[in-house]
């Protein structure tokens, strides 16, 4: 219990909590606008595809800019763009223009969150895991608010509450004074950096694909959808917290191996399935940690690579579907085993003392 | 594989073909730039060692 308390009160973890809120609000706005645009549009297929592409892929470029020019207030510009997107939506201006503004705002806020939480964390994964977890709660809240016809003006006011949080979180980054993320050392140095990066992106692609491929025929009501998204968020945060408590390698083994049977048997049982989803979401923080370990000077690009992986994983869902339950289960089993083996290869073995001292 | 069903239909982008093509080109260009940037970063980190 004492160790859990120690992890949750790590130095600078306030940046993680602040960005949990910022990420939560960002996703609320994005999914509020996206759900409304899809409801009004004839091109229901194209709008989410454009959103996925523009919100995920350019983050590597914005990450590079953020790494290079840390003085650019990415978070503030991102908030202004989100508010602009809400205003454009209220004025019923061109859907694609709204999407472009919304997605760039989304990218900037994500990149700023990653930069601040990674640089302030001094090699811990809890900070960025707590930041990323906020998104899952925001996605479902944004969808619900759009469905009940929530007022845009209130949402603009809620968006503006992010500005003081961004300014406060910036204080943590300045205090950490991290030029390079030298405390991130999770990868196995036996293999070349390019191989580690490619294998890590492969794991993220699989996670992106499985996020949609997991059989969840139990998920039929709004309450069940809320539970599913909240469990994803809790799993993401737990991944980082558990990595700081018991080590990255052990967390990777536990999360990948335990999730598999739960996900497969849980097709018709909500509780079993949710346990699987929670464990399955835990690898998120680990893959980000590995990429930052390789690209120590460029945490922004490292985060951008994770979002590119997510896009590449979700893109096939727009074009193909595995029709048979048996085949889908087989694909999930094979992909999970491959990911497990890759994680064992690319993750450095930590000694007990190392984990204890962390 | 018979269980793999194609769900994409060209009618999905009807009237928006240009948007779709511009989007695909943008994705491709960003991916290429990212590969270049990552290569540069790996070089820099190797020089640091």
GROMACS .gro file of C-alpha atoms in nm:
model
  407
    1UNK     CA    1   0.000   0.000   0.000
    2UNK     CA    2   0.284   0.232   0.094
    3UNK     CA    3   0.451   0.172  -0.243
    4UNK     CA    4   0.130   0.248  -0.434
    5UNK     CA    5   0.096   0.571  -0.235
    6UNK     CA    6   0.459   0.652  -0.316
    7UNK     CA    7   0.400   0.607  -0.690
    8UNK     CA    8   0.080   0.817  -0.689
    9UNK     CA    9   0.260   1.101  -0.513
   10UNK     CA   10   0.581   1.087  -0.722
   11UNK     CA   11   0.762   1.419  -0.771
   12UNK     CA   12   0.608   1.622  -1.054
   13UNK     CA   13   0.316   1.381  -1.097
   14UNK     CA   14   0.091   1.688  -1.074
   15UNK     CA   15   0.174   1.734  -1.444
   16UNK     CA   16   0.013   1.393  -1.509
   17UNK     CA   17  -0.304   1.483  -1.317
   18UNK     CA   18  -0.331   1.824  -1.487
   19UNK     CA   19  -0.290   1.667  -1.831
   20UNK     CA   20  -0.541   1.396  -1.740
   21UNK     CA   21  -0.797   1.679  -1.714
   22UNK     CA   22  -0.668   1.858  -2.027
   23UNK     CA   23  -0.675   1.535  -2.229
   24UNK     CA   24  -1.024   1.456  -2.096
   25UNK     CA   25  -1.160   1.795  -2.209
   26UNK     CA   26  -0.974   1.775  -2.545
   27UNK     CA   27  -1.137   1.442  -2.630
   28UNK     CA   28  -1.479   1.563  -2.512
   29UNK     CA   29  -1.461   1.853  -2.759
   30UNK     CA   30  -1.322   1.642  -3.044
   31UNK     CA   31  -1.580   1.363  -3.008
   32UNK     CA   32  -1.863   1.609  -2.948
   33UNK     CA   33  -1.787   1.781  -3.281
   34UNK     CA   34  -1.708   1.453  -3.461
   35UNK     CA   35  -2.032   1.283  -3.348
   36UNK     CA   36  -2.234   1.588  -3.450
   37UNK     CA   37  -2.060   1.612  -3.790
   38UNK     CA   38  -2.130   1.244  -3.854
   39UNK     CA   39  -2.493   1.289  -3.756
   40UNK     CA   40  -2.542   1.575  -4.002
   41UNK     CA   41  -2.341   1.432  -4.288
   42UNK     CA   42  -2.394   1.203  -4.584
   43UNK     CA   43  -2.029   1.092  -4.570
   44UNK     CA   44  -2.039   0.890  -4.247
   45UNK     CA   45  -1.747   0.671  -4.359
   46UNK     CA   46  -1.514   0.951  -4.471
   47UNK     CA   47  -1.541   1.186  -4.170
   48UNK     CA   48  -1.406   0.945  -3.905
   49UNK     CA   49  -1.135   0.830  -4.149
   50UNK     CA   50  -1.023   1.191  -4.211
   51UNK     CA   51  -1.038   1.255  -3.834
   52UNK     CA   52  -0.826   0.948  -3.752
   53UNK     CA   53  -0.569   1.040  -4.018
   54UNK     CA   54  -0.539   1.409  -3.931
   55UNK     CA   55  -0.552   1.367  -3.553
   56UNK     CA   56  -0.299   1.080  -3.536
   57UNK     CA   57  -0.050   1.100  -3.825
   58UNK     CA   58   0.081   1.461  -3.805
   59UNK     CA   59   0.169   1.431  -3.435
   60UNK     CA   60   0.522   1.320  -3.527
   61UNK     CA   61   0.580   1.648  -3.716
   62UNK     CA   62   0.431   1.858  -3.434
   63UNK     CA   63   0.635   1.649  -3.190
   64UNK     CA   64   0.953   1.736  -3.382
   65UNK     CA   65   0.863   2.109  -3.374
   66UNK     CA   66   0.789   2.085  -3.000
   67UNK     CA   67   1.121   1.907  -2.931
   68UNK     CA   68   1.312   2.167  -3.130
   69UNK     CA   69   1.130   2.484  -3.022
   70UNK     CA   70   1.013   2.424  -2.666
   71UNK     CA   71   0.912   2.789  -2.622
   72UNK     CA   72   0.619   2.764  -2.866
   73UNK     CA   73   0.304   2.751  -2.647
   74UNK     CA   74   0.162   2.442  -2.820
   75UNK     CA   75  -0.101   2.379  -2.552
   76UNK     CA   76  -0.243   2.732  -2.564
   77UNK     CA   77  -0.250   2.735  -2.948
   78UNK     CA   78  -0.418   2.392  -2.939
   79UNK     CA   79  -0.689   2.520  -2.702
   80UNK     CA   80  -0.751   2.824  -2.925
   81UNK     CA   81  -0.785   2.593  -3.227
   82UNK     CA   82  -1.035   2.368  -3.044
   83UNK     CA   83  -1.242   2.673  -2.946
   84UNK     CA   84  -1.221   2.795  -3.309
   85UNK     CA   85  -1.344   2.455  -3.430
   86UNK     CA   86  -1.641   2.477  -3.192
   87UNK     CA   87  -1.722   2.830  -3.321
   88UNK     CA   88  -1.689   2.714  -3.685
   89UNK     CA   89  -1.920   2.422  -3.607
   90UNK     CA   90  -2.176   2.658  -3.449
   91UNK     CA   91  -2.163   2.875  -3.762
   92UNK     CA   92  -2.216   2.565  -3.978
   93UNK     CA   93  -1.903   2.624  -4.189
   94UNK     CA   94  -1.747   2.360  -4.420
   95UNK     CA   95  -1.711   2.019  -4.247
   96UNK     CA   96  -1.355   1.959  -4.370
   97UNK     CA   97  -1.235   2.299  -4.248
   98UNK     CA   98  -1.384   2.223  -3.903
   99UNK     CA   99  -1.212   1.882  -3.905
  100UNK     CA  100  -0.870   2.025  -4.002
  101UNK     CA  101  -0.881   2.294  -3.728
  102UNK     CA  102  -1.010   2.041  -3.472
  103UNK     CA  103  -0.744   1.783  -3.557
  104UNK     CA  104  -0.452   2.028  -3.548
  105UNK     CA  105  -0.575   2.155  -3.210
  106UNK     CA  106  -0.599   1.795  -3.091
  107UNK     CA  107  -0.244   1.719  -3.215
  108UNK     CA  108  -0.092   2.022  -3.043
  109UNK     CA  109  -0.257   1.946  -2.708
  110UNK     CA  110  -0.152   1.579  -2.722
  111UNK     CA  111   0.207   1.665  -2.809
  112UNK     CA  112   0.229   1.926  -2.536
  113UNK     CA  113   0.088   1.676  -2.286
  114UNK     CA  114   0.341   1.414  -2.390
  115UNK     CA  115   0.635   1.659  -2.374
  116UNK     CA  116   0.540   1.792  -2.032
  117UNK     CA  117   0.458   1.456  -1.868
  118UNK     CA  118   0.760   1.271  -2.016
  119UNK     CA  119   1.013   1.544  -1.937
  120UNK     CA  120   0.874   1.601  -1.587
  121UNK     CA  121   0.865   1.229  -1.503
  122UNK     CA  122   1.237   1.157  -1.454
  123UNK     CA  123   1.205   0.813  -1.610
  124UNK     CA  124   0.873   0.710  -1.450
  125UNK     CA  125   0.582   0.592  -1.662
  126UNK     CA  126   0.295   0.688  -1.427
  127UNK     CA  127   0.299   1.053  -1.541
  128UNK     CA  128   0.238   0.989  -1.911
  129UNK     CA  129   0.007   0.691  -1.838
  130UNK     CA  130  -0.222   0.909  -1.622
  131UNK     CA  131  -0.217   1.177  -1.896
  132UNK     CA  132  -0.313   0.928  -2.169
  133UNK     CA  133  -0.586   0.766  -1.955
  134UNK     CA  134  -0.790   1.087  -1.955
  135UNK     CA  135  -0.863   1.045  -2.325
  136UNK     CA  136  -1.076   0.731  -2.290
  137UNK     CA  137  -1.310   0.901  -2.042
  138UNK     CA  138  -1.328   1.205  -2.274
  139UNK     CA  139  -1.420   1.004  -2.586
  140UNK     CA  140  -1.735   0.851  -2.432
  141UNK     CA  141  -1.833   1.176  -2.253
  142UNK     CA  142  -1.802   1.371  -2.581
  143UNK     CA  143  -2.024   1.117  -2.761
  144UNK     CA  144  -2.288   1.132  -2.485
  145UNK     CA  145  -2.288   1.515  -2.480
  146UNK     CA  146  -2.337   1.519  -2.859
  147UNK     CA  147  -2.625   1.269  -2.833
  148UNK     CA  148  -2.809   1.474  -2.569
  149UNK     CA  149  -2.754   1.797  -2.768
  150UNK     CA  150  -2.528   1.974  -2.519
  151UNK     CA  151  -2.489   2.349  -2.574
  152UNK     CA  152  -2.178   2.456  -2.774
  153UNK     CA  153  -2.131   2.776  -2.575
  154UNK     CA  154  -2.094   2.583  -2.248
  155UNK     CA  155  -1.840   2.362  -2.419
  156UNK     CA  156  -1.637   2.668  -2.526
  157UNK     CA  157  -1.631   2.782  -2.161
  158UNK     CA  158  -1.524   2.431  -2.050
  159UNK     CA  159  -1.247   2.436  -2.317
  160UNK     CA  160  -1.113   2.763  -2.179
  161UNK     CA  161  -1.065   2.602  -1.835
  162UNK     CA  162  -0.773   2.412  -1.992
  163UNK     CA  163  -0.562   2.729  -2.023
  164UNK     CA  164  -0.475   2.772  -1.649
  165UNK     CA  165  -0.406   2.397  -1.625
  166UNK     CA  166  -0.167   2.414  -1.925
  167UNK     CA  167   0.016   2.710  -1.769
  168UNK     CA  168   0.043   2.531  -1.436
  169UNK     CA  169   0.168   2.208  -1.599
  170UNK     CA  170   0.435   2.408  -1.784
  171UNK     CA  171   0.582   2.489  -1.443
  172UNK     CA  172   0.656   2.118  -1.389
  173UNK     CA  173   0.842   2.093  -1.722
  174UNK     CA  174   1.052   2.401  -1.640
  175UNK     CA  175   1.129   2.265  -1.295
  176UNK     CA  176   1.243   1.929  -1.434
  177UNK     CA  177   1.494   2.101  -1.670
  178UNK     CA  178   1.524   1.783  -1.878
  179UNK     CA  179   1.716   1.835  -2.202
  180UNK     CA  180   1.745   1.463  -2.269
  181UNK     CA  181   1.532   1.188  -2.118
  182UNK     CA  182   1.835   1.001  -1.982
  183UNK     CA  183   1.629   0.828  -1.712
  184UNK     CA  184   1.436   0.631  -1.973
  185UNK     CA  185   1.627   0.305  -2.018
  186UNK     CA  186   1.373   0.036  -2.090
  187UNK     CA  187   1.498  -0.109  -2.418
  188UNK     CA  188   1.733  -0.398  -2.479
  189UNK     CA  189   2.057  -0.244  -2.605
  190UNK     CA  190   2.157  -0.564  -2.787
  191UNK     CA  191   1.938  -0.468  -3.084
  192UNK     CA  192   1.978  -0.167  -3.315
  193UNK     CA  193   1.755   0.133  -3.240
  194UNK     CA  194   1.578   0.112  -3.576
  195UNK     CA  195   1.477  -0.251  -3.507
  196UNK     CA  196   1.345  -0.160  -3.159
  197UNK     CA  197   1.142   0.127  -3.310
  198UNK     CA  198   0.993  -0.090  -3.585
  199UNK     CA  199   0.902  -0.373  -3.346
  200UNK     CA  200   0.748  -0.131  -3.095
  201UNK     CA  201   0.539   0.032  -3.369
  202UNK     CA  202   0.425  -0.317  -3.474
  203UNK     CA  203   0.298  -0.379  -3.117
  204UNK     CA  204   0.112  -0.046  -3.124
  205UNK     CA  205  -0.041  -0.131  -3.465
  206UNK     CA  206  -0.166  -0.462  -3.321
  207UNK     CA  207  -0.307  -0.282  -3.015
  208UNK     CA  208  -0.481  -0.031  -3.242
  209UNK     CA  209  -0.630  -0.311  -3.452
  210UNK     CA  210  -0.734  -0.520  -3.151
  211UNK     CA  211  -0.905  -0.220  -2.990
  212UNK     CA  212  -1.171  -0.270  -3.257
  213UNK     CA  213  -1.124  -0.643  -3.319
  214UNK     CA  214  -1.189  -0.757  -2.961
  215UNK     CA  215  -1.520  -0.948  -2.953
  216UNK     CA  216  -1.760  -0.750  -2.730
  217UNK     CA  217  -2.106  -0.866  -2.828
  218UNK     CA  218  -2.217  -0.789  -2.468
  219UNK     CA  219  -2.172  -0.416  -2.538
  220UNK     CA  220  -2.525  -0.304  -2.633
  221UNK     CA  221  -2.632  -0.028  -2.396
  222UNK     CA  222  -2.495   0.318  -2.320
  223UNK     CA  223  -2.402   0.213  -1.966
  224UNK     CA  224  -2.199  -0.081  -2.103
  225UNK     CA  225  -2.018   0.151  -2.348
  226UNK     CA  226  -1.934   0.389  -2.062
  227UNK     CA  227  -1.796   0.095  -1.861
  228UNK     CA  228  -1.588  -0.021  -2.158
  229UNK     CA  229  -1.424   0.320  -2.215
  230UNK     CA  230  -1.368   0.380  -1.843
  231UNK     CA  231  -1.203   0.038  -1.809
  232UNK     CA  232  -0.972   0.124  -2.102
  233UNK     CA  233  -0.874   0.447  -1.925
  234UNK     CA  234  -0.813   0.271  -1.593
  235UNK     CA  235  -0.605   0.004  -1.770
  236UNK     CA  236  -0.386   0.266  -1.941
  237UNK     CA  237  -0.317   0.445  -1.612
  238UNK     CA  238  -0.258   0.117  -1.426
  239UNK     CA  239  -0.002   0.013  -1.690
  240UNK     CA  240   0.221   0.307  -1.599
  241UNK     CA  241   0.162   0.278  -1.223
  242UNK     CA  242   0.231  -0.097  -1.223
  243UNK     CA  243   0.547  -0.048  -1.434
  244UNK     CA  244   0.680   0.192  -1.171
  245UNK     CA  245   0.585  -0.051  -0.893
  246UNK     CA  246   0.699  -0.391  -1.022
  247UNK     CA  247   0.902  -0.307  -1.334
  248UNK     CA  248   0.827  -0.270  -1.703
  249UNK     CA  249   0.907  -0.628  -1.806
  250UNK     CA  250   0.685  -0.791  -1.544
  251UNK     CA  251   0.398  -0.554  -1.629
  252UNK     CA  252   0.434  -0.641  -1.999
  253UNK     CA  253   0.423  -1.017  -1.924
  254UNK     CA  254   0.124  -0.986  -1.688
  255UNK     CA  255  -0.079  -0.756  -1.912
  256UNK     CA  256  -0.027  -0.944  -2.239
  257UNK     CA  257  -0.066  -1.298  -2.110
  258UNK     CA  258  -0.354  -1.240  -1.866
  259UNK     CA  259  -0.556  -1.030  -2.112
  260UNK     CA  260  -0.569  -1.300  -2.381
  261UNK     CA  261  -0.797  -1.564  -2.219
  262UNK     CA  262  -1.024  -1.298  -2.067
  263UNK     CA  263  -1.070  -1.125  -2.403
  264UNK     CA  264  -1.154  -1.447  -2.583
  265UNK     CA  265  -1.392  -1.600  -2.326
  266UNK     CA  266  -1.543  -1.261  -2.248
  267UNK     CA  267  -1.731  -1.217  -2.576
  268UNK     CA  268  -2.066  -1.267  -2.401
  269UNK     CA  269  -1.965  -1.187  -2.043
  270UNK     CA  270  -1.912  -0.822  -1.958
  271UNK     CA  271  -1.711  -0.862  -1.637
  272UNK     CA  272  -1.465  -1.115  -1.785
  273UNK     CA  273  -1.427  -0.905  -2.100
  274UNK     CA  274  -1.366  -0.583  -1.902
  275UNK     CA  275  -1.088  -0.752  -1.702
  276UNK     CA  276  -0.928  -0.850  -2.035
  277UNK     CA  277  -0.968  -0.498  -2.176
  278UNK     CA  278  -0.807  -0.349  -1.865
  279UNK     CA  279  -0.501  -0.575  -1.883
  280UNK     CA  280  -0.482  -0.533  -2.261
  281UNK     CA  281  -0.469  -0.150  -2.229
  282UNK     CA  282  -0.172  -0.165  -1.991
  283UNK     CA  283   0.096  -0.200  -2.260
  284UNK     CA  284   0.031   0.156  -2.380
  285UNK     CA  285   0.267   0.319  -2.129
  286UNK     CA  286   0.534   0.054  -2.189
  287UNK     CA  287   0.552   0.104  -2.566
  288UNK     CA  288   0.576   0.482  -2.519
  289UNK     CA  289   0.851   0.431  -2.260
  290UNK     CA  290   1.050   0.209  -2.500
  291UNK     CA  291   1.028   0.464  -2.783
  292UNK     CA  292   1.140   0.747  -2.552
  293UNK     CA  293   1.431   0.527  -2.435
  294UNK     CA  294   1.551   0.504  -2.796
  295UNK     CA  295   1.475   0.866  -2.892
  296UNK     CA  296   1.590   1.032  -2.571
  297UNK     CA  297   1.633   1.373  -2.730
  298UNK     CA  298   1.296   1.366  -2.901
  299UNK     CA  299   1.007   1.257  -2.677
  300UNK     CA  300   0.770   1.450  -2.904
  301UNK     CA  301   0.864   1.240  -3.208
  302UNK     CA  302   0.847   0.926  -2.991
  303UNK     CA  303   0.489   1.009  -2.893
  304UNK     CA  304   0.410   1.088  -3.258
  305UNK     CA  305   0.530   0.740  -3.356
  306UNK     CA  306   0.283   0.583  -3.113
  307UNK     CA  307  -0.006   0.774  -3.271
  308UNK     CA  308   0.110   0.678  -3.623
  309UNK     CA  309   0.107   0.316  -3.504
  310UNK     CA  310  -0.248   0.360  -3.373
  311UNK     CA  311  -0.360   0.505  -3.708
  312UNK     CA  312  -0.199   0.219  -3.903
  313UNK     CA  313  -0.371  -0.027  -3.668
  314UNK     CA  314  -0.716   0.127  -3.697
  315UNK     CA  315  -0.705   0.212  -4.072
  316UNK     CA  316  -0.774  -0.148  -4.193
  317UNK     CA  317  -1.101  -0.147  -3.992
  318UNK     CA  318  -1.236   0.107  -4.244
  319UNK     CA  319  -1.169  -0.130  -4.536
  320UNK     CA  320  -1.188  -0.492  -4.413
  321UNK     CA  321  -1.371  -0.696  -4.154
  322UNK     CA  322  -1.306  -1.050  -4.031
  323UNK     CA  323  -1.646  -1.210  -4.056
  324UNK     CA  324  -1.593  -1.537  -3.871
  325UNK     CA  325  -1.570  -1.542  -3.489
  326UNK     CA  326  -1.326  -1.834  -3.504
  327UNK     CA  327  -1.092  -1.658  -3.747
  328UNK     CA  328  -1.109  -1.335  -3.541
  329UNK     CA  329  -1.019  -1.528  -3.224
  330UNK     CA  330  -0.733  -1.703  -3.404
  331UNK     CA  331  -0.596  -1.370  -3.532
  332UNK     CA  332  -0.615  -1.221  -3.179
  333UNK     CA  333  -0.432  -1.523  -3.028
  334UNK     CA  334  -0.155  -1.521  -3.291
  335UNK     CA  335  -0.105  -1.142  -3.275
  336UNK     CA  336  -0.096  -1.142  -2.893
  337UNK     CA  337   0.164  -1.420  -2.884
  338UNK     CA  338   0.379  -1.236  -3.142
  339UNK     CA  339   0.351  -0.913  -2.936
  340UNK     CA  340   0.444  -1.099  -2.618
  341UNK     CA  341   0.755  -1.245  -2.782
  342UNK     CA  342   0.855  -0.906  -2.923
  343UNK     CA  343   0.812  -0.742  -2.581
  344UNK     CA  344   1.036  -1.007  -2.426
  345UNK     CA  345   1.299  -0.934  -2.691
  346UNK     CA  346   1.298  -0.554  -2.681
  347UNK     CA  347   1.256  -0.495  -2.305
  348UNK     CA  348   1.564  -0.480  -2.088
  349UNK     CA  349   1.581  -0.718  -1.791
  350UNK     CA  350   1.560  -0.517  -1.468
  351UNK     CA  351   1.717  -0.637  -1.145
  352UNK     CA  352   1.503  -0.653  -0.828
  353UNK     CA  353   1.714  -0.376  -0.671
  354UNK     CA  354   1.655  -0.153  -0.971
  355UNK     CA  355   1.277  -0.189  -0.943
  356UNK     CA  356   1.287  -0.142  -0.567
  357UNK     CA  357   1.499   0.173  -0.594
  358UNK     CA  358   1.278   0.330  -0.858
  359UNK     CA  359  -0.943  -1.600  -4.685
  360UNK     CA  360  -1.319  -1.632  -4.720
  361UNK     CA  361  -1.384  -1.485  -4.374
  362UNK     CA  362  -1.219  -1.155  -4.471
  363UNK     CA  363  -1.495  -0.927  -4.591
  364UNK     CA  364  -1.427  -0.602  -4.777
  365UNK     CA  365  -1.651  -0.336  -4.625
  366UNK     CA  366  -1.518  -0.040  -4.826
  367UNK     CA  367  -1.740   0.076  -5.107
  368UNK     CA  368  -1.647   0.345  -5.361
  369UNK     CA  369  -1.983   0.514  -5.293
  370UNK     CA  370  -1.848   0.612  -4.950
  371UNK     CA  371  -1.626   0.877  -5.104
  372UNK     CA  372  -1.851   0.971  -5.397
  373UNK     CA  373  -1.823   1.345  -5.456
  374UNK     CA  374  -1.529   1.364  -5.216
  375UNK     CA  375  -1.267   1.180  -5.423
  376UNK     CA  376  -1.035   1.481  -5.424
  377UNK     CA  377  -1.047   1.509  -5.042
  378UNK     CA  378  -0.964   1.138  -5.016
  379UNK     CA  379  -0.670   1.161  -5.258
  380UNK     CA  380  -0.529   1.475  -5.089
  381UNK     CA  381  -0.561   1.299  -4.753
  382UNK     CA  382  -0.376   0.987  -4.874
  383UNK     CA  383  -0.094   1.198  -5.024
  384UNK     CA  384  -0.069   1.401  -4.700
  385UNK     CA  385  -0.044   1.081  -4.493
  386UNK     CA  386   0.226   0.944  -4.723
  387UNK     CA  387   0.431   1.267  -4.716
  388UNK     CA  388   0.410   1.291  -4.335
  389UNK     CA  389   0.515   0.926  -4.300
  390UNK     CA  390   0.819   0.987  -4.524
  391UNK     CA  391   0.917   1.302  -4.330
  392UNK     CA  392   0.878   1.107  -4.003
  393UNK     CA  393   1.109   0.829  -4.125
  394UNK     CA  394   1.367   1.094  -4.218
  395UNK     CA  395   1.334   1.268  -3.877
  396UNK     CA  396   1.365   0.941  -3.685
  397UNK     CA  397   1.678   0.847  -3.885
  398UNK     CA  398   1.830   1.184  -3.796
  399UNK     CA  399   1.748   1.137  -3.427
  400UNK     CA  400   1.902   0.788  -3.424
  401UNK     CA  401   2.218   0.930  -3.583
  402UNK     CA  402   2.233   1.205  -3.319
  403UNK     CA  403   2.185   0.959  -3.032
  404UNK     CA  404   2.460   0.736  -3.175
  405UNK     CA  405   2.693   1.036  -3.189
  406UNK     CA  406   2.614   1.110  -2.823
  407UNK     CA  407   2.738   0.766  -2.713
   0.00000   0.00000   0.00000
